[in-house]
């Protein structure tokens, strides 16, 4: 409801973050990777992007979707962790990283998942695909179904392993979407990605995710590496510190060492540079507006939602918060009526807007009081 009045009132909170230590400068995030993309898990805010939509080969990072499909089957009840699948000759013969499954043997879904997630076993991925869909080609169709459903617009899967195929492509943005959905949809099952090692058939193998070791990145708990000659070395990773979780995708590195150093550096830079600023809680009073002809001289203006922003050091320092409303506001005023806006400028390109509501109802003054208030306003411009 828009109230007509003689003028607009604007209240600027130029010292909104008074008392908060502000950095004197910001660290610019850069990367030597061919493709790199960092997002905030909860808000989806992009913290860093380099060629995020450029077509790239997923390599073994395609196995994240293989696991996603299996998790989906487990959640809907059509697949159980103790179900068993038979290892085919195709799976047994597959080269690359392996779980060392024996041809003709029966393997539980739990062991297959650990083989895919921890050991990046191509044999385990094929056994899962054939066990769920009958053939790996049919399973790739299911992978693409889910890719389209969750918004991976630049992805086409051709197999369950990420094995090189001319028609198999993805993007850093799409792998970030996939990883975010997997963690949100399957939080309990996702915990497997943090396991450091897995032993099968007497062979112990460590998790290939480099950021899980030696506290290179505090709070790292997944997801998956990838490597082919064509794609280079890549990693899709997640780490959580306090109330923040960031998703990182990078690809095109030249060595395992470079992948390890670059992924750790990027995540640590992001956690150092970005902070979550809690501005208001729902029903917090932002300011007060003068009331004309009301039993109260002012009405509190409140927000009706929690407002938290993830900001880098420059945005924190330069943020401007403004409350605007028509003043004076004529009584009667019903509680929760929209009366103004809270504007938060975080950069020259971005200003956020939130409605401001009446925190209380305000009745009209009595007839005789209204006469006096109207005279004061006409003569002196004052509002009582």
mmCIF file of C-alpha atoms in Angstrom:
data_model
loop_
_atom_site.group_PDB
_atom_site.id
_atom_site.type_symbol
_atom_site.label_atom_id
_atom_site.label_comp_id
_atom_site.label_asym_id
_atom_site.label_seq_id
_atom_site.Cartn_x
_atom_site.Cartn_y
_atom_site.Cartn_z
ATOM 1 C CA UNK A 1 0.000 0.000 0.000
ATOM 2 C CA UNK A 2 1.572 3.276 -1.097
ATOM 3 C CA UNK A 3 0.874 6.267 1.128
ATOM 4 C CA UNK A 4 0.758 9.720 -0.502
ATOM 5 C CA UNK A 5 2.646 12.427 1.353
ATOM 6 C CA UNK A 6 4.530 15.670 0.793
ATOM 7 C CA UNK A 7 8.029 14.146 0.703
ATOM 8 C CA UNK A 8 10.158 10.995 0.823
ATOM 9 C CA UNK A 9 12.213 10.159 3.883
ATOM 10 C CA UNK A 10 15.540 8.429 3.436
ATOM 11 C CA UNK A 11 17.603 7.049 6.272
ATOM 12 C CA UNK A 12 21.142 5.965 5.401
ATOM 13 C CA UNK A 13 23.026 3.604 7.673
ATOM 14 C CA UNK A 14 26.515 4.773 6.822
ATOM 15 C CA UNK A 15 27.921 3.262 10.010
ATOM 16 C CA UNK A 16 25.973 0.026 9.821
ATOM 17 C CA UNK A 17 29.050 -2.113 10.463
ATOM 18 C CA UNK A 18 30.573 0.170 13.075
ATOM 19 C CA UNK A 19 32.722 -1.835 15.438
ATOM 20 C CA UNK A 20 33.449 -4.543 12.865
ATOM 21 C CA UNK A 21 37.098 -4.708 11.857
ATOM 22 C CA UNK A 22 37.245 -3.882 8.163
ATOM 23 C CA UNK A 23 40.121 -5.118 6.017
ATOM 24 C CA UNK A 24 42.189 -2.443 4.317
ATOM 25 C CA UNK A 25 42.147 -4.287 1.007
ATOM 26 C CA UNK A 26 40.769 -7.334 -0.752
ATOM 27 C CA UNK A 27 42.657 -10.300 -2.124
ATOM 28 C CA UNK A 28 41.764 -10.789 -5.763
ATOM 29 C CA UNK A 29 41.038 -14.433 -6.482
ATOM 30 C CA UNK A 30 42.720 -15.704 -9.650
ATOM 31 C CA UNK A 31 43.518 -19.158 -11.007
ATOM 32 C CA UNK A 32 45.890 -20.849 -13.431
ATOM 33 C CA UNK A 33 43.251 -23.514 -14.156
ATOM 34 C CA UNK A 34 41.618 -23.548 -17.589
ATOM 35 C CA UNK A 35 38.205 -23.647 -15.934
ATOM 36 C CA UNK A 36 37.471 -22.655 -12.337
ATOM 37 C CA UNK A 37 34.266 -21.934 -10.466
ATOM 38 C CA UNK A 38 33.571 -21.311 -6.775
ATOM 39 C CA UNK A 39 30.073 -20.937 -5.338
ATOM 40 C CA UNK A 40 28.449 -20.577 -1.943
ATOM 41 C CA UNK A 41 26.508 -23.747 -1.185
ATOM 42 C CA UNK A 42 23.474 -22.124 0.452
ATOM 43 C CA UNK A 43 22.930 -18.983 -1.588
ATOM 44 C CA UNK A 44 24.460 -20.089 -4.876
ATOM 45 C CA UNK A 45 26.439 -16.843 -5.001
ATOM 46 C CA UNK A 46 29.327 -17.053 -7.451
ATOM 47 C CA UNK A 47 32.577 -16.163 -5.691
ATOM 48 C CA UNK A 48 34.900 -16.789 -8.615
ATOM 49 C CA UNK A 49 34.357 -17.776 -12.238
ATOM 50 C CA UNK A 50 36.761 -18.512 -15.064
ATOM 51 C CA UNK A 51 35.412 -20.094 -18.240
ATOM 52 C CA UNK A 52 32.610 -21.620 -16.182
ATOM 53 C CA UNK A 53 30.445 -22.389 -19.220
ATOM 54 C CA UNK A 54 33.229 -23.493 -21.521
ATOM 55 C CA UNK A 55 32.762 -27.111 -22.690
ATOM 56 C CA UNK A 56 35.151 -29.478 -20.970
ATOM 57 C CA UNK A 57 35.628 -33.189 -20.449
ATOM 58 C CA UNK A 58 34.448 -34.414 -17.036
ATOM 59 C CA UNK A 59 36.862 -37.360 -16.782
ATOM 60 C CA UNK A 60 36.172 -39.223 -13.538
ATOM 61 C CA UNK A 61 34.176 -36.297 -12.191
ATOM 62 C CA UNK A 62 31.361 -37.838 -14.259
ATOM 63 C CA UNK A 63 31.214 -40.472 -11.521
ATOM 64 C CA UNK A 64 29.527 -37.869 -9.298
ATOM 65 C CA UNK A 65 26.429 -38.333 -11.462
ATOM 66 C CA UNK A 66 26.831 -42.121 -11.332
ATOM 67 C CA UNK A 67 26.725 -41.848 -7.547
ATOM 68 C CA UNK A 68 23.856 -39.330 -7.716
ATOM 69 C CA UNK A 69 21.700 -41.817 -9.658
ATOM 70 C CA UNK A 70 22.530 -44.591 -7.178
ATOM 71 C CA UNK A 71 21.750 -42.338 -4.195
ATOM 72 C CA UNK A 72 18.434 -41.420 -5.798
ATOM 73 C CA UNK A 73 17.556 -45.096 -6.150
ATOM 74 C CA UNK A 74 18.481 -45.738 -2.518
ATOM 75 C CA UNK A 75 16.333 -42.856 -1.296
ATOM 76 C CA UNK A 76 13.289 -43.910 -3.346
ATOM 77 C CA UNK A 77 13.642 -47.460 -2.043
ATOM 78 C CA UNK A 78 14.387 -49.299 -5.296
ATOM 79 C CA UNK A 79 17.988 -49.965 -4.262
ATOM 80 C CA UNK A 80 19.462 -51.097 -0.937
ATOM 81 C CA UNK A 81 23.003 -50.929 0.342
ATOM 82 C CA UNK A 82 23.138 -54.707 0.816
ATOM 83 C CA UNK A 83 21.822 -55.499 -2.677
ATOM 84 C CA UNK A 84 24.366 -57.353 -4.794
ATOM 85 C CA UNK A 85 25.386 -56.884 -8.430
ATOM 86 C CA UNK A 86 27.422 -59.283 -10.566
ATOM 87 C CA UNK A 87 30.741 -58.119 -12.014
ATOM 88 C CA UNK A 88 30.637 -58.416 -15.813
ATOM 89 C CA UNK A 89 33.570 -59.134 -18.101
ATOM 90 C CA UNK A 90 33.265 -55.591 -19.464
ATOM 91 C CA UNK A 91 33.634 -54.114 -16.003
ATOM 92 C CA UNK A 92 36.485 -56.441 -15.069
ATOM 93 C CA UNK A 93 38.466 -55.629 -18.220
ATOM 94 C CA UNK A 94 38.088 -51.851 -17.940
ATOM 95 C CA UNK A 95 41.372 -50.024 -17.598
ATOM 96 C CA UNK A 96 42.274 -46.962 -15.571
ATOM 97 C CA UNK A 97 41.638 -46.684 -11.838
ATOM 98 C CA UNK A 98 40.137 -49.847 -10.407
ATOM 99 C CA UNK A 99 38.564 -51.359 -7.307
ATOM 100 C CA UNK A 100 39.892 -54.774 -8.423
ATOM 101 C CA UNK A 101 36.518 -56.468 -8.570
ATOM 102 C CA UNK A 102 36.656 -60.119 -9.660
ATOM 103 C CA UNK A 103 34.748 -61.131 -12.769
ATOM 104 C CA UNK A 104 31.597 -63.115 -11.974
ATOM 105 C CA UNK A 105 31.662 -62.156 -8.287
ATOM 106 C CA UNK A 106 28.773 -60.551 -6.444
ATOM 107 C CA UNK A 107 29.456 -57.177 -4.835
ATOM 108 C CA UNK A 108 27.210 -55.201 -2.497
ATOM 109 C CA UNK A 109 25.963 -51.767 -3.466
ATOM 110 C CA UNK A 110 27.773 -50.390 -0.412
ATOM 111 C CA UNK A 111 31.126 -51.764 -1.602
ATOM 112 C CA UNK A 112 30.474 -50.594 -5.153
ATOM 113 C CA UNK A 113 29.719 -47.066 -3.944
ATOM 114 C CA UNK A 114 32.882 -46.970 -1.845
ATOM 115 C CA UNK A 115 34.823 -48.263 -4.826
ATOM 116 C CA UNK A 116 33.485 -45.429 -6.997
ATOM 117 C CA UNK A 117 33.712 -42.635 -4.438
ATOM 118 C CA UNK A 118 36.967 -43.428 -2.649
ATOM 119 C CA UNK A 119 38.937 -45.431 -5.228
ATOM 120 C CA UNK A 120 37.434 -43.929 -8.402
ATOM 121 C CA UNK A 121 37.055 -47.481 -9.689
ATOM 122 C CA UNK A 122 36.007 -47.649 -13.324
ATOM 123 C CA UNK A 123 35.081 -51.303 -12.819
ATOM 124 C CA UNK A 124 32.857 -50.345 -9.856
ATOM 125 C CA UNK A 125 31.126 -47.589 -11.877
ATOM 126 C CA UNK A 126 30.305 -49.987 -14.712
ATOM 127 C CA UNK A 127 28.992 -52.640 -12.301
ATOM 128 C CA UNK A 128 26.705 -50.001 -10.746
ATOM 129 C CA UNK A 129 25.497 -48.853 -14.159
ATOM 130 C CA UNK A 130 24.779 -52.392 -15.392
ATOM 131 C CA UNK A 131 23.188 -53.387 -12.098
ATOM 132 C CA UNK A 132 20.751 -50.464 -12.159
ATOM 133 C CA UNK A 133 19.956 -50.125 -15.868
ATOM 134 C CA UNK A 134 21.075 -53.371 -17.489
ATOM 135 C CA UNK A 135 23.646 -51.740 -19.770
ATOM 136 C CA UNK A 136 25.999 -48.821 -19.419
ATOM 137 C CA UNK A 137 24.369 -47.091 -22.404
ATOM 138 C CA UNK A 138 20.950 -47.282 -20.762
ATOM 139 C CA UNK A 139 22.461 -45.951 -17.541
ATOM 140 C CA UNK A 140 23.948 -42.993 -19.426
ATOM 141 C CA UNK A 141 20.406 -42.140 -20.523
ATOM 142 C CA UNK A 142 19.379 -42.018 -16.859
ATOM 143 C CA UNK A 143 22.391 -39.853 -16.063
ATOM 144 C CA UNK A 144 21.289 -37.413 -18.760
ATOM 145 C CA UNK A 145 17.710 -37.483 -17.494
ATOM 146 C CA UNK A 146 18.850 -36.304 -14.066
ATOM 147 C CA UNK A 147 21.318 -33.832 -15.555
ATOM 148 C CA UNK A 148 18.513 -32.121 -17.429
ATOM 149 C CA UNK A 149 16.160 -32.297 -14.431
ATOM 150 C CA UNK A 150 18.553 -30.501 -12.072
ATOM 151 C CA UNK A 151 19.569 -27.835 -14.595
ATOM 152 C CA UNK A 152 22.848 -29.066 -16.089
ATOM 153 C CA UNK A 153 22.263 -27.402 -19.451
ATOM 154 C CA UNK A 154 25.738 -27.944 -20.940
ATOM 155 C CA UNK A 155 26.234 -31.614 -20.105
ATOM 156 C CA UNK A 156 25.979 -34.841 -22.062
ATOM 157 C CA UNK A 157 27.032 -38.121 -20.449
ATOM 158 C CA UNK A 158 28.035 -41.111 -22.558
ATOM 159 C CA UNK A 159 29.196 -43.530 -19.868
ATOM 160 C CA UNK A 160 29.318 -44.068 -16.125
ATOM 161 C CA UNK A 161 33.078 -43.655 -15.717
ATOM 162 C CA UNK A 162 33.982 -40.443 -17.527
ATOM 163 C CA UNK A 163 36.018 -42.477 -20.003
ATOM 164 C CA UNK A 164 36.926 -40.281 -23.009
ATOM 165 C CA UNK A 165 34.180 -39.957 -25.590
ATOM 166 C CA UNK A 166 33.922 -37.251 -28.290
ATOM 167 C CA UNK A 167 30.279 -36.579 -27.376
ATOM 168 C CA UNK A 168 30.774 -36.468 -23.608
ATOM 169 C CA UNK A 169 30.971 -32.911 -22.300
ATOM 170 C CA UNK A 170 30.140 -30.833 -19.269
ATOM 171 C CA UNK A 171 31.080 -27.457 -17.755
ATOM 172 C CA UNK A 172 32.423 -26.224 -14.443
ATOM 173 C CA UNK A 173 29.062 -24.594 -13.712
ATOM 174 C CA UNK A 174 27.194 -27.842 -14.370
ATOM 175 C CA UNK A 175 29.472 -29.869 -12.088
ATOM 176 C CA UNK A 176 28.882 -27.287 -9.372
ATOM 177 C CA UNK A 177 25.108 -27.639 -9.835
ATOM 178 C CA UNK A 178 25.411 -31.435 -9.632
ATOM 179 C CA UNK A 179 27.562 -31.381 -6.496
ATOM 180 C CA UNK A 180 25.301 -28.884 -4.751
ATOM 181 C CA UNK A 181 22.220 -30.980 -5.500
ATOM 182 C CA UNK A 182 23.909 -34.179 -4.351
ATOM 183 C CA UNK A 183 24.888 -32.722 -0.981
ATOM 184 C CA UNK A 184 21.482 -31.094 -0.434
ATOM 185 C CA UNK A 185 19.432 -34.103 -1.519
ATOM 186 C CA UNK A 186 21.477 -36.835 0.152
ATOM 187 C CA UNK A 187 23.268 -35.341 3.190
ATOM 188 C CA UNK A 188 23.646 -38.653 5.052
ATOM 189 C CA UNK A 189 24.827 -40.668 2.066
ATOM 190 C CA UNK A 190 27.167 -37.849 1.071
ATOM 191 C CA UNK A 191 29.317 -38.585 4.133
ATOM 192 C CA UNK A 192 30.948 -41.420 2.162
ATOM 193 C CA UNK A 193 32.837 -38.810 0.155
ATOM 194 C CA UNK A 194 34.866 -37.858 3.241
ATOM 195 C CA UNK A 195 36.220 -41.361 3.858
ATOM 196 C CA UNK A 196 39.993 -41.380 3.543
ATOM 197 C CA UNK A 197 40.505 -44.976 2.390
ATOM 198 C CA UNK A 198 38.682 -48.148 1.386
ATOM 199 C CA UNK A 199 39.875 -51.731 1.303
ATOM 200 C CA UNK A 200 38.420 -54.305 -1.079
ATOM 201 C CA UNK A 201 39.721 -57.738 -1.970
ATOM 202 C CA UNK A 202 42.602 -57.136 0.446
ATOM 203 C CA UNK A 203 43.744 -54.026 -1.439
ATOM 204 C CA UNK A 204 43.660 -50.730 0.439
ATOM 205 C CA UNK A 205 43.473 -47.534 -1.589
ATOM 206 C CA UNK A 206 43.390 -43.948 -0.409
ATOM 207 C CA UNK A 207 40.842 -41.364 -1.472
ATOM 208 C CA UNK A 208 42.126 -39.518 -4.531
ATOM 209 C CA UNK A 209 40.723 -36.177 -3.332
ATOM 210 C CA UNK A 210 43.851 -34.230 -2.296
ATOM 211 C CA UNK A 211 42.164 -31.670 -0.062
ATOM 212 C CA UNK A 212 41.031 -34.345 2.405
ATOM 213 C CA UNK A 213 44.601 -34.870 3.652
ATOM 214 C CA UNK A 214 46.888 -33.022 6.032
ATOM 215 C CA UNK A 215 44.328 -30.299 6.791
ATOM 216 C CA UNK A 216 45.190 -28.490 3.572
ATOM 217 C CA UNK A 217 41.679 -27.116 3.651
ATOM 218 C CA UNK A 218 39.937 -27.165 7.021
ATOM 219 C CA UNK A 219 36.485 -28.726 6.726
ATOM 220 C CA UNK A 220 37.047 -30.435 3.356
ATOM 221 C CA UNK A 221 34.672 -33.402 2.958
ATOM 222 C CA UNK A 222 34.391 -34.327 -0.772
ATOM 223 C CA UNK A 223 33.871 -34.747 -3.773
ATOM 224 C CA UNK A 224 35.808 -36.176 -6.782
ATOM 225 C CA UNK A 225 38.952 -35.888 -8.881
ATOM 226 C CA UNK A 226 39.271 -36.450 -12.619
ATOM 227 C CA UNK A 227 42.063 -36.868 -15.130
ATOM 228 C CA UNK A 228 42.492 -37.714 -18.792
ATOM 229 C CA UNK A 229 45.134 -36.645 -21.294
ATOM 230 C CA UNK A 230 42.564 -34.459 -23.023
ATOM 231 C CA UNK A 231 41.052 -32.780 -19.955
ATOM 232 C CA UNK A 232 44.099 -32.505 -17.735
ATOM 233 C CA UNK A 233 43.758 -32.771 -13.956
ATOM 234 C CA UNK A 234 40.483 -31.658 -12.412
ATOM 235 C CA UNK A 235 38.679 -31.607 -9.097
ATOM 236 C CA UNK A 236 35.185 -30.958 -7.829
ATOM 237 C CA UNK A 237 35.421 -30.255 -4.104
ATOM 238 C CA UNK A 238 33.418 -29.143 -1.092
ATOM 239 C CA UNK A 239 34.551 -27.690 2.210
ATOM 240 C CA UNK A 240 32.673 -26.327 5.211
ATOM 241 C CA UNK A 241 33.924 -23.856 7.787
ATOM 242 C CA UNK A 242 31.603 -22.628 10.534
ATOM 243 C CA UNK A 243 28.424 -21.476 8.792
ATOM 244 C CA UNK A 244 29.840 -21.528 5.262
ATOM 245 C CA UNK A 245 30.204 -24.282 2.677
ATOM 246 C CA UNK A 246 31.840 -23.579 -0.665
ATOM 247 C CA UNK A 247 31.801 -25.706 -3.812
ATOM 248 C CA UNK A 248 34.879 -25.612 -6.054
ATOM 249 C CA UNK A 249 35.284 -26.943 -9.587
ATOM 250 C CA UNK A 250 38.555 -26.610 -11.449
ATOM 251 C CA UNK A 251 39.961 -28.360 -14.484
ATOM 252 C CA UNK A 252 42.836 -28.299 -16.935
ATOM 253 C CA UNK A 253 45.682 -28.481 -14.429
ATOM 254 C CA UNK A 254 48.962 -29.966 -15.634
ATOM 255 C CA UNK A 255 49.783 -32.288 -12.720
ATOM 256 C CA UNK A 256 48.454 -33.832 -9.527
ATOM 257 C CA UNK A 257 50.713 -31.495 -7.569
ATOM 258 C CA UNK A 258 49.336 -28.410 -9.291
ATOM 259 C CA UNK A 259 45.783 -29.622 -8.768
ATOM 260 C CA UNK A 260 46.439 -30.154 -5.070
ATOM 261 C CA UNK A 261 48.070 -26.763 -4.563
ATOM 262 C CA UNK A 262 45.605 -24.782 -6.673
ATOM 263 C CA UNK A 263 42.460 -26.312 -5.176
ATOM 264 C CA UNK A 264 43.745 -25.732 -1.647
ATOM 265 C CA UNK A 265 44.786 -22.163 -2.442
ATOM 266 C CA UNK A 266 41.459 -21.266 -4.070
ATOM 267 C CA UNK A 267 39.323 -22.621 -1.248
ATOM 268 C CA UNK A 268 41.467 -21.081 1.475
ATOM 269 C CA UNK A 269 41.379 -17.725 -0.352
ATOM 270 C CA UNK A 270 37.590 -17.891 -0.594
ATOM 271 C CA UNK A 271 37.142 -18.659 3.097
ATOM 272 C CA UNK A 272 39.548 -15.892 4.042
ATOM 273 C CA UNK A 273 37.966 -13.299 1.741
ATOM 274 C CA UNK A 274 34.229 -13.921 2.269
ATOM 275 C CA UNK A 275 32.198 -13.536 5.452
ATOM 276 C CA UNK A 276 28.533 -14.025 6.200
ATOM 277 C CA UNK A 277 27.086 -10.792 7.598
ATOM 278 C CA UNK A 278 23.844 -11.166 9.542
ATOM 279 C CA UNK A 279 22.094 -7.840 9.066
ATOM 280 C CA UNK A 280 18.573 -8.372 10.397
ATOM 281 C CA UNK A 281 16.338 -11.057 11.809
ATOM 282 C CA UNK A 282 12.682 -11.310 10.911
ATOM 283 C CA UNK A 283 10.616 -8.646 12.749
ATOM 284 C CA UNK A 284 13.691 -6.586 13.626
ATOM 285 C CA UNK A 285 13.030 -2.823 13.795
ATOM 286 C CA UNK A 286 14.963 -1.012 11.085
ATOM 287 C CA UNK A 287 13.818 2.538 11.844
ATOM 288 C CA UNK A 288 10.716 4.583 12.696
ATOM 289 C CA UNK A 289 8.442 6.668 10.455
ATOM 290 C CA UNK A 290 6.462 9.723 11.555
ATOM 291 C CA UNK A 291 2.696 9.261 11.650
ATOM 292 C CA UNK A 292 0.138 11.937 10.724
ATOM 293 C CA UNK A 293 -3.129 12.068 12.666
ATOM 294 C CA UNK A 294 -2.287 8.940 14.628
ATOM 295 C CA UNK A 295 -2.452 8.015 18.308
ATOM 296 C CA UNK A 296 1.273 7.235 18.066
ATOM 297 C CA UNK A 297 3.830 9.773 16.839
ATOM 298 C CA UNK A 298 5.822 7.122 14.971
ATOM 299 C CA UNK A 299 5.439 3.591 13.675
ATOM 300 C CA UNK A 300 8.307 1.079 13.670
ATOM 301 C CA UNK A 301 9.348 -0.194 10.261
ATOM 302 C CA UNK A 302 10.368 -3.843 10.337
ATOM 303 C CA UNK A 303 11.604 -6.539 7.966
ATOM 304 C CA UNK A 304 9.735 -9.833 7.676
ATOM 305 C CA UNK A 305 12.648 -12.083 6.823
ATOM 306 C CA UNK A 306 16.152 -12.840 8.004
ATOM 307 C CA UNK A 307 18.647 -10.884 5.931
ATOM 308 C CA UNK A 308 22.149 -12.374 5.733
ATOM 309 C CA UNK A 309 24.634 -11.548 3.014
ATOM 310 C CA UNK A 310 27.842 -13.252 1.952
ATOM 311 C CA UNK A 311 30.254 -10.407 1.220
ATOM 312 C CA UNK A 312 33.903 -10.043 0.376
ATOM 313 C CA UNK A 313 36.053 -7.531 2.198
ATOM 314 C CA UNK A 314 35.452 -4.724 -0.311
ATOM 315 C CA UNK A 315 31.681 -5.265 -0.254
ATOM 316 C CA UNK A 316 31.735 -5.267 3.550
ATOM 317 C CA UNK A 317 33.604 -1.990 3.661
ATOM 318 C CA UNK A 318 31.616 -0.174 0.975
ATOM 319 C CA UNK A 319 28.119 -1.507 1.655
ATOM 320 C CA UNK A 320 25.428 1.171 2.026
ATOM 321 C CA UNK A 321 22.106 0.435 3.721
ATOM 322 C CA UNK A 322 19.158 2.802 3.134
ATOM 323 C CA UNK A 323 15.584 2.780 4.379
ATOM 324 C CA UNK A 324 13.115 4.805 2.299
ATOM 325 C CA UNK A 325 9.433 5.530 2.874
ATOM 326 C CA UNK A 326 6.773 8.167 2.264
ATOM 327 C CA UNK A 327 6.501 10.488 5.252
ATOM 328 C CA UNK A 328 4.408 11.351 7.117
ATOM 329 C CA UNK A 329 2.284 8.208 7.010
ATOM 330 C CA UNK A 330 -1.386 8.890 7.575
ATOM 331 C CA UNK A 331 -3.258 6.968 10.245
ATOM 332 C CA UNK A 332 -4.913 4.566 10.538
ATOM 333 C CA UNK A 333 -2.131 2.074 9.823
ATOM 334 C CA UNK A 334 -2.698 -1.649 9.933
ATOM 335 C CA UNK A 335 0.070 -3.838 11.313
ATOM 336 C CA UNK A 336 2.140 -5.591 8.608
ATOM 337 C CA UNK A 337 1.175 -3.043 5.932
ATOM 338 C CA UNK A 338 4.057 -2.484 3.510
ATOM 339 C CA UNK A 339 5.240 1.101 4.001
ATOM 340 C CA UNK A 340 8.713 1.355 2.456
ATOM 341 C CA UNK A 341 11.832 -0.413 1.308
ATOM 342 C CA UNK A 342 15.213 -1.368 2.692
ATOM 343 C CA UNK A 343 17.882 -0.928 0.025
ATOM 344 C CA UNK A 344 21.300 -2.558 0.435
ATOM 345 C CA UNK A 345 23.915 -1.486 -2.074
ATOM 346 C CA UNK A 346 26.742 -4.019 -2.149
ATOM 347 C CA UNK A 347 28.388 -2.786 -5.371
ATOM 348 C CA UNK A 348 27.866 -0.349 -8.208
ATOM 349 C CA UNK A 349 26.126 -3.117 -10.145
ATOM 350 C CA UNK A 350 24.056 -4.672 -7.381
ATOM 351 C CA UNK A 351 21.462 -3.243 -4.990
ATOM 352 C CA UNK A 352 19.151 -5.530 -3.017
ATOM 353 C CA UNK A 353 15.634 -4.475 -2.034
ATOM 354 C CA UNK A 354 13.514 -5.732 0.870
ATOM 355 C CA UNK A 355 10.026 -4.549 1.892
ATOM 356 C CA UNK A 356 9.559 -2.641 5.151
ATOM 357 C CA UNK A 357 6.339 -3.241 7.064
ATOM 358 C CA UNK A 358 4.454 -1.552 9.892
ATOM 359 C CA UNK A 359 5.610 -3.225 13.084
ATOM 360 C CA UNK A 360 2.494 -2.044 14.955
ATOM 361 C CA UNK A 361 -1.004 -0.886 14.157
ATOM 362 C CA UNK A 362 -1.766 2.813 14.688
ATOM 363 C CA UNK A 363 -5.292 4.149 15.209
ATOM 364 C CA UNK A 364 -6.507 7.615 14.215
ATOM 365 C CA UNK A 365 -6.566 10.421 16.729
ATOM 366 C CA UNK A 366 -9.847 11.651 18.073
ATOM 367 C CA UNK A 367 -11.725 14.235 15.994
ATOM 368 C CA UNK A 368 -10.592 17.280 18.017
ATOM 369 C CA UNK A 369 -6.965 16.129 18.148
ATOM 370 C CA UNK A 370 -6.992 15.681 14.397
ATOM 371 C CA UNK A 371 -8.118 19.312 13.949
ATOM 372 C CA UNK A 372 -5.185 20.570 16.026
ATOM 373 C CA UNK A 373 -2.677 18.296 14.305
ATOM 374 C CA UNK A 374 -3.893 19.375 10.882
ATOM 375 C CA UNK A 375 -3.533 23.063 11.767
ATOM 376 C CA UNK A 376 0.012 22.501 13.091
ATOM 377 C CA UNK A 377 0.952 20.657 9.939
ATOM 378 C CA UNK A 378 -0.491 23.348 7.616
ATOM 379 C CA UNK A 379 1.105 26.258 9.480
ATOM 380 C CA UNK A 380 4.345 24.818 10.794
ATOM 381 C CA UNK A 381 4.858 21.624 8.753
ATOM 382 C CA UNK A 382 5.184 19.659 11.961
ATOM 383 C CA UNK A 383 3.706 16.261 12.616
ATOM 384 C CA UNK A 384 2.441 15.361 16.060
#
